[in-house]
Short mmCIF file of C-alpha atoms in Angstrom, two decimals:
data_model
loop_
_atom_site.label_atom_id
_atom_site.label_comp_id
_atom_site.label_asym_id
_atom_site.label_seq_id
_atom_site.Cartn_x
_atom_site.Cartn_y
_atom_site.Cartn_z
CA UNK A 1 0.04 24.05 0.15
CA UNK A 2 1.73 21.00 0.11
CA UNK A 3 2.97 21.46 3.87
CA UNK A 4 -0.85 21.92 4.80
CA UNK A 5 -1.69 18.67 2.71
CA UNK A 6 0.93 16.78 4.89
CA UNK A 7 -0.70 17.98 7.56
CA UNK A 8 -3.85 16.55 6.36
CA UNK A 9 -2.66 13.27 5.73
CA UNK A 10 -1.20 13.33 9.06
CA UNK A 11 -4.18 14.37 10.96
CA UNK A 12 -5.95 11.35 9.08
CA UNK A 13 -3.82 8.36 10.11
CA UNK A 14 -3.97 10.02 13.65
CA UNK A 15 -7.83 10.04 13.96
CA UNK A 16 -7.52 5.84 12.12
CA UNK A 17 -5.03 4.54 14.83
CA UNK A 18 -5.99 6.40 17.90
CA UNK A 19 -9.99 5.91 17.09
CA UNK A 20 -11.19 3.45 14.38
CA UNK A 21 -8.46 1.07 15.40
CA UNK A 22 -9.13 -0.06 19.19
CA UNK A 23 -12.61 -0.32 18.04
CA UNK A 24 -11.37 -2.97 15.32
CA UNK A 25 -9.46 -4.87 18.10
CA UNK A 26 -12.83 -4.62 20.28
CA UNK A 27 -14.91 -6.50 17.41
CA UNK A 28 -12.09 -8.87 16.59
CA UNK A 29 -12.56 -9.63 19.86
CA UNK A 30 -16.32 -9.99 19.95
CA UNK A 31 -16.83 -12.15 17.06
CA UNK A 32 -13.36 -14.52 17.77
CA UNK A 33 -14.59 -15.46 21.22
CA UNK A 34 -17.25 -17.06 20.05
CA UNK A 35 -15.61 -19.59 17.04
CA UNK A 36 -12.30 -20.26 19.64
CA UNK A 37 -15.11 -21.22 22.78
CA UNK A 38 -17.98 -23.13 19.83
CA UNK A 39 -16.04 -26.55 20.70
CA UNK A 40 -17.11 -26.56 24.85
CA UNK A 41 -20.25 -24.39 24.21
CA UNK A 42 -21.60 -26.79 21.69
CA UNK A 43 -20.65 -29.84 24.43
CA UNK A 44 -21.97 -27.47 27.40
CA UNK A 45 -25.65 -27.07 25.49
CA UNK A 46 -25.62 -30.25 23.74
CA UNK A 47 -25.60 -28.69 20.12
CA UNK A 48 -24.88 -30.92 16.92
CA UNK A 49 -22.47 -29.95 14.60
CA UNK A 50 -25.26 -28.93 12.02
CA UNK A 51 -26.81 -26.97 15.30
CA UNK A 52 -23.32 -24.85 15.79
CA UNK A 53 -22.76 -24.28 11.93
CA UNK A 54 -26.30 -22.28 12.38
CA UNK A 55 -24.38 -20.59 15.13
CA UNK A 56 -21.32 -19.84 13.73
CA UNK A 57 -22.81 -18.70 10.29
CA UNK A 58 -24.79 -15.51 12.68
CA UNK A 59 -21.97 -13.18 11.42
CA UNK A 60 -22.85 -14.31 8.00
CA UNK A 61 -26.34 -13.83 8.36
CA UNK A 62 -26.02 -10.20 9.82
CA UNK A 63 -24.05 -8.88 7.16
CA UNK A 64 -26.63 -10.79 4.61
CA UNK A 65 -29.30 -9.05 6.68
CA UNK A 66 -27.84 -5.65 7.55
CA UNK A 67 -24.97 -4.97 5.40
CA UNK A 68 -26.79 -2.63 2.64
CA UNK A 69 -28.78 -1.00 5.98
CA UNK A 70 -25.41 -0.59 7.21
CA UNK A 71 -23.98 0.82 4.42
CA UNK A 72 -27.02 3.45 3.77
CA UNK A 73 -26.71 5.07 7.19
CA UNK A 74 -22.77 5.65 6.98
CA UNK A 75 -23.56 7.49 3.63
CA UNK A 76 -26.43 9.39 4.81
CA UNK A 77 -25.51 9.91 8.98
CA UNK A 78 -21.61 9.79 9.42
CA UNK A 79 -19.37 6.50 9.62
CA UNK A 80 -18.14 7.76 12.87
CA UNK A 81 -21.85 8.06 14.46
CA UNK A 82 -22.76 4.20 12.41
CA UNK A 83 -19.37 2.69 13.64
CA UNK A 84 -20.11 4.02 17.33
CA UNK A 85 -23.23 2.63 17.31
CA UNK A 86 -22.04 -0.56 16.01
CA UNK A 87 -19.49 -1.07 18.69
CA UNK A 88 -21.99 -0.46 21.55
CA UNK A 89 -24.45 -3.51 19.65
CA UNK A 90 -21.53 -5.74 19.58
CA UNK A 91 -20.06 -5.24 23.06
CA UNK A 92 -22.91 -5.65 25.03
CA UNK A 93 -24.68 -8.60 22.94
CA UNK A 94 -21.22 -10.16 23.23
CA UNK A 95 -20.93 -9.96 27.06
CA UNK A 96 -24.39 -11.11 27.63
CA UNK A 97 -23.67 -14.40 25.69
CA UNK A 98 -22.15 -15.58 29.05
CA UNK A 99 -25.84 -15.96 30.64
CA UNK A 100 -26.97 -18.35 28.20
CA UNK A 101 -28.81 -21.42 28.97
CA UNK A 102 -30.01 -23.06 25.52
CA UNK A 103 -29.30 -22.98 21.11
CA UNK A 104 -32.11 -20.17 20.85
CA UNK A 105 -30.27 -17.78 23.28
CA UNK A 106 -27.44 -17.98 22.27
CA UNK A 107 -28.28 -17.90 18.50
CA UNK A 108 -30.18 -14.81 19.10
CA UNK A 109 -27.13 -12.72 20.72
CA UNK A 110 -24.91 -13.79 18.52
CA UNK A 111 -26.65 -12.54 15.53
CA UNK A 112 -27.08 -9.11 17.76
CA UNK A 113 -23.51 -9.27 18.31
CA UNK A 114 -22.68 -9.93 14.27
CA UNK A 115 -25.26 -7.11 13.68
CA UNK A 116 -22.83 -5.03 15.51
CA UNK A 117 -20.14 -5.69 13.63
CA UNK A 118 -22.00 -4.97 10.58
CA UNK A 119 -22.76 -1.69 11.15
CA UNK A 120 -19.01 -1.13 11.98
CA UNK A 121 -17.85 -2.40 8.54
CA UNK A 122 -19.22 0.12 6.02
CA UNK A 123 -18.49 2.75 7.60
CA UNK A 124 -14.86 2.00 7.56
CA UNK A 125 -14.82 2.03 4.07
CA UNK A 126 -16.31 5.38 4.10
CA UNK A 127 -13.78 6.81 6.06
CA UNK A 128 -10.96 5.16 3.72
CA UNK A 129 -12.66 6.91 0.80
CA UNK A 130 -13.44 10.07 2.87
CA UNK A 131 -9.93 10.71 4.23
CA UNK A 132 -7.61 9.14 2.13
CA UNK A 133 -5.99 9.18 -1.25
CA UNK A 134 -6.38 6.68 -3.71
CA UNK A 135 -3.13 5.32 -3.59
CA UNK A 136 -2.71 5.31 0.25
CA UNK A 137 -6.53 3.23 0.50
CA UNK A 138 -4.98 0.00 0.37
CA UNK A 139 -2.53 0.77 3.52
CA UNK A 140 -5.53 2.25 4.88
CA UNK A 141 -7.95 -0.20 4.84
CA UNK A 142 -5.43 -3.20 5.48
CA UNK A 143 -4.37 -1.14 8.82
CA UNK A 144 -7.90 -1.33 10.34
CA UNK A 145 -8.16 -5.17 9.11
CA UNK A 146 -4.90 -5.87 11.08
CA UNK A 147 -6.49 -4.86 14.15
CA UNK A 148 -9.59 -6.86 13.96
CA UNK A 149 -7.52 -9.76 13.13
CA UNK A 150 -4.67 -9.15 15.82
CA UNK A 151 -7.81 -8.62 18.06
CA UNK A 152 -8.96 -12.00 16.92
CA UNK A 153 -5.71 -14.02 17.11
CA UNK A 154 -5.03 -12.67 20.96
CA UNK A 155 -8.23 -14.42 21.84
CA UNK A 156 -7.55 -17.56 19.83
CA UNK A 157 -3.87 -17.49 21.53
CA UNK A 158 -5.15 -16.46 25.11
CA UNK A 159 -8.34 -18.97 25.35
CA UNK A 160 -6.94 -21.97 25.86
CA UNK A 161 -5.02 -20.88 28.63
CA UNK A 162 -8.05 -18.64 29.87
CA UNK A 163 -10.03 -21.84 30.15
CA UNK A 164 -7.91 -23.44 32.91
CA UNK A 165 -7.57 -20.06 34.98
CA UNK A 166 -11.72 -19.21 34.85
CA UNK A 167 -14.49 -21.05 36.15
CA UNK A 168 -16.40 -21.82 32.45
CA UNK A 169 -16.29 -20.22 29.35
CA UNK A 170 -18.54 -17.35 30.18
CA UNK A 171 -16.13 -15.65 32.13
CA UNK A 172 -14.29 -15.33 29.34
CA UNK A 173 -17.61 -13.71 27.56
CA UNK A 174 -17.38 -11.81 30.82
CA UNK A 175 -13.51 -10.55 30.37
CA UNK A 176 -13.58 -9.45 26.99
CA UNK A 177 -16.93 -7.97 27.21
CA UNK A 178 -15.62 -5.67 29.98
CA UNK A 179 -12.64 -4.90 27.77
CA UNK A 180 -15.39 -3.77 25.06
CA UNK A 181 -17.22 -1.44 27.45
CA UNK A 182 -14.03 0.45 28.28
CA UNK A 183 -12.87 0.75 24.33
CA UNK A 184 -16.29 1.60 23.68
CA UNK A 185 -16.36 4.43 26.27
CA UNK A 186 -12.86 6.01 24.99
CA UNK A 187 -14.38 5.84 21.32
CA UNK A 188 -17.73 7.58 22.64
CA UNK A 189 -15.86 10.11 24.70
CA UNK A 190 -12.89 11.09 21.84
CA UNK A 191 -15.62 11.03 19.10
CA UNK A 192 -17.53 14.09 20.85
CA UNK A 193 -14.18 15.91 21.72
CA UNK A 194 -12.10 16.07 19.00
CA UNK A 195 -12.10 16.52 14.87
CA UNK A 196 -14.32 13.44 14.88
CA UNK A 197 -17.21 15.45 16.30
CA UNK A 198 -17.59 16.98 12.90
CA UNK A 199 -17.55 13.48 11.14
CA UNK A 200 -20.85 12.27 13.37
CA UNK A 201 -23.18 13.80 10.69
CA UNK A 202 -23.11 12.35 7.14
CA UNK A 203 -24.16 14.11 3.59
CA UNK A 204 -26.73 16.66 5.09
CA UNK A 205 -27.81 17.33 0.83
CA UNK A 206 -28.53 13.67 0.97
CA UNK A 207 -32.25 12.91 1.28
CA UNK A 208 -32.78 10.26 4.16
CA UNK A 209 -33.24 7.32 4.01
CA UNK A 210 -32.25 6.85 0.30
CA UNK A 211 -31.93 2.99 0.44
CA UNK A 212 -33.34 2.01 -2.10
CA UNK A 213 -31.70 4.92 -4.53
CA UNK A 214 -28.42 3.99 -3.35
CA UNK A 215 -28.49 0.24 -4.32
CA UNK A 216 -30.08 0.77 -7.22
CA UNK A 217 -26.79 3.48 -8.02
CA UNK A 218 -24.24 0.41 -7.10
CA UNK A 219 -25.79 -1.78 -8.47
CA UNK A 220 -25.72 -0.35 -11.84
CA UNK A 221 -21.59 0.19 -11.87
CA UNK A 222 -20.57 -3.27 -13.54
CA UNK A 223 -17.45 -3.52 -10.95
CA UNK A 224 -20.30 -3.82 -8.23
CA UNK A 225 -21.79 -6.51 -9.70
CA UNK A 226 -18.32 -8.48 -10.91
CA UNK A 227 -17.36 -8.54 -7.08
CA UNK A 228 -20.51 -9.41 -5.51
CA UNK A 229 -20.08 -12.80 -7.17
CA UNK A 230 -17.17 -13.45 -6.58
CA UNK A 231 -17.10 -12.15 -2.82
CA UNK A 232 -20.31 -14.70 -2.46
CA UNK A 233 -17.71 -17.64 -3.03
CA UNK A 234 -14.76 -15.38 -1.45
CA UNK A 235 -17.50 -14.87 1.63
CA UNK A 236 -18.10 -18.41 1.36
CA UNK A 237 -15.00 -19.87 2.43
CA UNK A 238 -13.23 -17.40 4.59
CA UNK A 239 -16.42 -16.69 6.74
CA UNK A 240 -16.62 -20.18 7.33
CA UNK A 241 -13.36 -21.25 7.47
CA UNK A 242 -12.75 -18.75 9.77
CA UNK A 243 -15.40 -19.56 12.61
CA UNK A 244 -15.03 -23.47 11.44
CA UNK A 245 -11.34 -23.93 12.14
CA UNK A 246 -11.38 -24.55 16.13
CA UNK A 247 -14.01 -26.65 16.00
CA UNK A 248 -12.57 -28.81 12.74
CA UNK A 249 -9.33 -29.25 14.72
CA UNK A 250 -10.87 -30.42 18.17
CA UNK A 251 -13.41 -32.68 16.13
CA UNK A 252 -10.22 -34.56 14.76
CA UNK A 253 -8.94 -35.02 18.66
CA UNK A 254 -6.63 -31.92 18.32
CA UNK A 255 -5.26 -30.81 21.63
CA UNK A 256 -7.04 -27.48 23.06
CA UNK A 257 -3.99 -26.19 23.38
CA UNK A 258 -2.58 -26.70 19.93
CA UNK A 259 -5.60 -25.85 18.89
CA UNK A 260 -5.36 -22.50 19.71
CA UNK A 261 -1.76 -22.23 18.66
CA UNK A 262 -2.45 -23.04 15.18
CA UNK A 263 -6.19 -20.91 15.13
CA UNK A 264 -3.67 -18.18 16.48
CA UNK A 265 -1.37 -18.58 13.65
CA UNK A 266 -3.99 -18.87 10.89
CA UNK A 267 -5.30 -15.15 12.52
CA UNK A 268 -1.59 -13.77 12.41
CA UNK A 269 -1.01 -14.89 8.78
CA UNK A 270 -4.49 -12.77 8.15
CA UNK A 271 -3.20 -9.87 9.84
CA UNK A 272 -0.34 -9.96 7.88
CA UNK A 273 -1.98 -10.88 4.68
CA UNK A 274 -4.87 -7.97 5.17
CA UNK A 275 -1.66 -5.24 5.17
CA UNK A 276 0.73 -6.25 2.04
CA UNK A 277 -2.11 -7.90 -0.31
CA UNK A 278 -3.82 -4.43 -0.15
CA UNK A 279 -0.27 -2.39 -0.10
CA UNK A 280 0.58 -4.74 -3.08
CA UNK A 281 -2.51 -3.68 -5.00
CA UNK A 282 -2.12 -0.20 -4.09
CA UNK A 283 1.28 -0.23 -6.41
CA UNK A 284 0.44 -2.76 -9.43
CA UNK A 285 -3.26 -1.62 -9.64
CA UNK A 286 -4.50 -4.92 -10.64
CA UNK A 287 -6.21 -6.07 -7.96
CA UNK A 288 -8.72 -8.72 -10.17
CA UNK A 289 -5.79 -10.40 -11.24
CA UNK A 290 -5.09 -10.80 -7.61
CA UNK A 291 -8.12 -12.27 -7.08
CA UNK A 292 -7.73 -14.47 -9.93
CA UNK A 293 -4.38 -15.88 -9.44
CA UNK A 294 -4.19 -16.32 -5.89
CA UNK A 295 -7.43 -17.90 -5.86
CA UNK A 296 -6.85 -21.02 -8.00
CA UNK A 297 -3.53 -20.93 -5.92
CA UNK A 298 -5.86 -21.66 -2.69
CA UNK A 299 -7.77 -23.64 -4.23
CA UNK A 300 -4.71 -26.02 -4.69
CA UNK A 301 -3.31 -25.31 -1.23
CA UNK A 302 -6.84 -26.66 0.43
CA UNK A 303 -6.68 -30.29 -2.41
CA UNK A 304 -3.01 -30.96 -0.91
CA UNK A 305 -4.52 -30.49 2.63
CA UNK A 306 -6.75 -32.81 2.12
CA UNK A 307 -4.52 -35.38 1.60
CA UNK A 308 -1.95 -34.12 4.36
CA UNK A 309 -4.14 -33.40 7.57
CA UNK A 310 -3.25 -35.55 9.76
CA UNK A 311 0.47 -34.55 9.42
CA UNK A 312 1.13 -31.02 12.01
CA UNK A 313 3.60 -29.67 9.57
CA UNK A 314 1.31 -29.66 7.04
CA UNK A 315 -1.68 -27.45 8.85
CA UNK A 316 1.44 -25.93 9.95
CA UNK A 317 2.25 -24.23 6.55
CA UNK A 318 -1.11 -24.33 4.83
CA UNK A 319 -3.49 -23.46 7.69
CA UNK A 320 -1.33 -20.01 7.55
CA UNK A 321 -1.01 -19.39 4.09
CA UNK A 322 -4.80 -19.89 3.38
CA UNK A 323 -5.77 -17.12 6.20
CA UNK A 324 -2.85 -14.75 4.70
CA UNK A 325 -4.16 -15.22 1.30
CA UNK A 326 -8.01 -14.69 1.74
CA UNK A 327 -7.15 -11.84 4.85
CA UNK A 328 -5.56 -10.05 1.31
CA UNK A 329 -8.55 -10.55 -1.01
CA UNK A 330 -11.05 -9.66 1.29
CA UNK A 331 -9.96 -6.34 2.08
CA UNK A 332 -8.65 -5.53 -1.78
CA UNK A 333 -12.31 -6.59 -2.83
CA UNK A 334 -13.70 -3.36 -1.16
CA UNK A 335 -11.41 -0.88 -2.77
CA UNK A 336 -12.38 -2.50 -6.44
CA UNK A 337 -15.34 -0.50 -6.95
CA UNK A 338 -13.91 2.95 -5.60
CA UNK A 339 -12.65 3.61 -8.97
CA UNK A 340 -16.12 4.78 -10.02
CA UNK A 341 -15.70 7.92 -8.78
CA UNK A 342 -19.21 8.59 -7.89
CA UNK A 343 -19.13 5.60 -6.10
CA UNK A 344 -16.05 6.88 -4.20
CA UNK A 345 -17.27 10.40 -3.61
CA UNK A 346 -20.75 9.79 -2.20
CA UNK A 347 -21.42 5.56 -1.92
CA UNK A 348 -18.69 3.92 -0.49
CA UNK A 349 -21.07 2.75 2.10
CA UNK A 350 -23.41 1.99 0.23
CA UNK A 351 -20.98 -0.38 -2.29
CA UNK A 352 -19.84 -1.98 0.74
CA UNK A 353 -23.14 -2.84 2.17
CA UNK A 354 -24.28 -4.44 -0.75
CA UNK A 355 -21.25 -6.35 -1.40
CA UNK A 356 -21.26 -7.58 2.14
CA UNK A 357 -24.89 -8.50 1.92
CA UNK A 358 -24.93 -10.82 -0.97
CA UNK A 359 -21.03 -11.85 -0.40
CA UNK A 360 -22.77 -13.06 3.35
CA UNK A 361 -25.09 -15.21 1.82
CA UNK A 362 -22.58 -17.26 0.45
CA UNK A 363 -21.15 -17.76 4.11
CA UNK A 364 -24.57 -18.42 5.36
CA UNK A 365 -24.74 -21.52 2.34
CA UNK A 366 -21.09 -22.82 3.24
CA UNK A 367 -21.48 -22.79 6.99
CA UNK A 368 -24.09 -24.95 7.17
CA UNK A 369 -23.19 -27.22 4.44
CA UNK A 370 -20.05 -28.06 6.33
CA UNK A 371 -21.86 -28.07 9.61
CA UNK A 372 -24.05 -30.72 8.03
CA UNK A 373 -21.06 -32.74 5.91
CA UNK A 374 -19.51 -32.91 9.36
CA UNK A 375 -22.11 -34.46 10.58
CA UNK A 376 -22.82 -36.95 7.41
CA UNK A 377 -19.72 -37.75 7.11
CA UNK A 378 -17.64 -37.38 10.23
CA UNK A 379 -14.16 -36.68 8.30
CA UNK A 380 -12.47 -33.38 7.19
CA UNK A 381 -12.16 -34.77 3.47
CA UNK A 382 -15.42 -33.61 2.49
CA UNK A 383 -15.79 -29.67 4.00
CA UNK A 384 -12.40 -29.23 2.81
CA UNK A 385 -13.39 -30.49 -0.72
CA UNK A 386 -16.27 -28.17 -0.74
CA UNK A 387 -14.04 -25.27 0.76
CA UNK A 388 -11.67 -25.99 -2.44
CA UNK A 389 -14.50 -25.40 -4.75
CA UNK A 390 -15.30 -22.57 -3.71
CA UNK A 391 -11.91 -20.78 -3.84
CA UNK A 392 -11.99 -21.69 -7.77
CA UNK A 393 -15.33 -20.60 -8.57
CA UNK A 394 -14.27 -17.37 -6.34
CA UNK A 395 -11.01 -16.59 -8.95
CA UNK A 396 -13.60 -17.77 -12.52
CA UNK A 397 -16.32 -15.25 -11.37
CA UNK A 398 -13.43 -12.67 -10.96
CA UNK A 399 -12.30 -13.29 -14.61
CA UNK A 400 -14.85 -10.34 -15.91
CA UNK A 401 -12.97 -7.55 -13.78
CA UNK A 402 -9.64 -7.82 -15.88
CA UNK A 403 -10.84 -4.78 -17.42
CA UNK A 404 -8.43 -1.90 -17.42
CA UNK A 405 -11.06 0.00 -16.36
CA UNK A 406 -12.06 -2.14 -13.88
CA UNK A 407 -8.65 -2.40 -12.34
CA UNK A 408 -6.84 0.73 -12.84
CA UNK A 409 -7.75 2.79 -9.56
CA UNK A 410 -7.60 6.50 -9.84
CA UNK A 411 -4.26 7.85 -9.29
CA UNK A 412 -5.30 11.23 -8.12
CA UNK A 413 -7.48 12.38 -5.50
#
């Protein structure tokens, strides 16, 4: 029995490396392209800062938009089918963003693109929940993150030096797209061939669609509702932080070049952070403390950079930190509400949806505030001030979840 169980487990990390993560890569490299390339986009179609804040917030306003959609059809059709379907949105509606011409255009296929990406995250969590044990979801989940944000620091590493080999910046639309159809293709092709086949269906007991059943079920488990608030702050300054960063550096007459080297770096740190924050929470099972602690910690780290911007070493070691810190917490927020076990058994999607939806509002809010601070104020001081703010109201609205109950994940499957 236990040989057969080992078995199991192995099977499982098979399907999430050889399947789930190449398709991670793919969308780190769909939505990454797009905040590493805002800087000579914005200059190419003569956006204002406040113009490409509306831009960069589309991945916000997907998940806002689509996140509890996304999470109902993973529950009630199969993550593997949802997270297919997402890739093929995000590839394609990422390519074709090298044929625009004006703001609306490219607005519009960059939310198409984000609304791939959020039908790819739910189901994810599903598949954690679904395959895994509770004590191996943390490693799980911060596996898949590492590729999306490996997939994302490549870009932010390779663009710079893409930009003096290619014509424009849609050719590298063009490049990465085409690396997207051929990921996509292998996912398509292994999903129909192999043990994934029978993942393509979800709960067939389920009645479909049960939307509206399913949020009000989440919603009711008080751990839901604890970490929706705090991921709307949480959402709030990685989401923009994240798709800000490139654009804050070369606004302060930061090298392209450098740029990309420290963007790079900040994406690194993440990958690392999104794989020992969620292995550390998988042994202390306190992940709300985590939240807590390490979020008055950034909120700290982003005051003293403030005050020490101009000086390399100091984006150096706090540009990093920052990305490995919220990389952590972003992922760990996810697993919180698994310990409801009805939650984990049968709305795992559904959880994530609707904590991506209302988290996403909060990066919606922050992206355009600092899109529009930029443009008031033309300094760093005051985004990074706001950033700051919302990394402490992040670890206060986390200060209900240092329940036992809410923090002691079930040790057996």
């Amino acid at each position: 029995m236990e040989i057969d169980s080992k078995k199991v487990k192995h099977k499982n990390w098979i399907i999430l490396v050889t399947s789930f993560l190449p398709g991670e890569l793919n969308i780190g490299f769909a939505t990454a392209s797009l905040s590493a390339l805002m800087y000579e986009i914005s200059r190419d179609l003569s956006l204002t800062a406040l113009q490409s804040g509306v831009v960069l917030s589309s991945l916000a306003m997907s998940m806002a938009l689509f996140g509890i959609v996304a999470g109902t059809l993973a529950d009630s059709y199969g993550f593997a089918r949802i997270f297919e379907l997402g890739m093929i949105l995000t590839t394609f509606s990422s390519m074709l963003r090298a044929f625009v011409f004006d703001p609306w255009s490219l607005s519009i296929l960059s939310l198409l693109t984000a609304a791939g990406v959020s039908l790819s995250v739910p189901p994810l969590t599903k598949m954690v929940s679904t395959l895994f044990k509770p004590e191996s979801q943390g490693l799980a989940i911060g596996t898949l993150a590492l590729g999306y944000r490996l997939g994302s620091a490549s870009v932010l590493f390779l663009v710079p030096f893409l930009v003096s080999l290619v014509p424009s910046w849609r050719s590298v639309f063009l490049l990465y797209g085409g690396f997207g159809v051929i990921v996509t293709c292998v996912f398509y092709y292994f999903a129909r061939t192999s043990s994934l086949k029978e993942m393509m269906h979800g709960d067939c007991n389920q009645d479909r669609p049960r939307m509206l059943a399913n949020i009000g079920h989440v919603l009711n488990v008080k751990a839901v509702r604890i970490v929706a608030i705090s991921r709307f702050f949480l959402s709030g300054f990685i989401l923009s932080l994240s798709a800000f960063l490139p654009y804050l550096l070369r606004f302060t007459g930061t090298s392209m070049l450098l740029t990309g080297f420290l963007v790079g770096i900040f994406w690194v740190s993440q990958g690392a952070g999104c794989i020992l924050i969620p292995k550390l929470s998988d042994k202390i099972h306190k992940r709300a403390y985590l939240i807590i602690y390490l979020g008055i910690l950034s909120s700290l780290l982003v005051l003293l950079l403030i005050f020490s911007w101009e000086s390399l070493v100091s984006r150096l070691t706090i540009i990093p930190i920052l990305g490995f810190i919220f990389a952590g917490l972003t992922e760990i927020m996810w697993l919180i509400p698994l310990a409801d076990p009805e939650v984990k058994s049968r709305y795992a999607g559904s959880s994530t949806g609707v904590l991506m939806s209302l988290g996403s509002i909060g990066g919606i809010i922050s992206s355009i505030v600092i899109g529009y601070l930029l443009d008031a104020t033309s300094g760093v001081g005051p985004p990074l001030l706001f950033l700051a703010i919302l990394s402490l109201l992040m670890a206060t609205a986390a200060f209900p979840a240092r329940e036992r109950k809410l923090n002691q994940e079930n040790s057996h499957p």
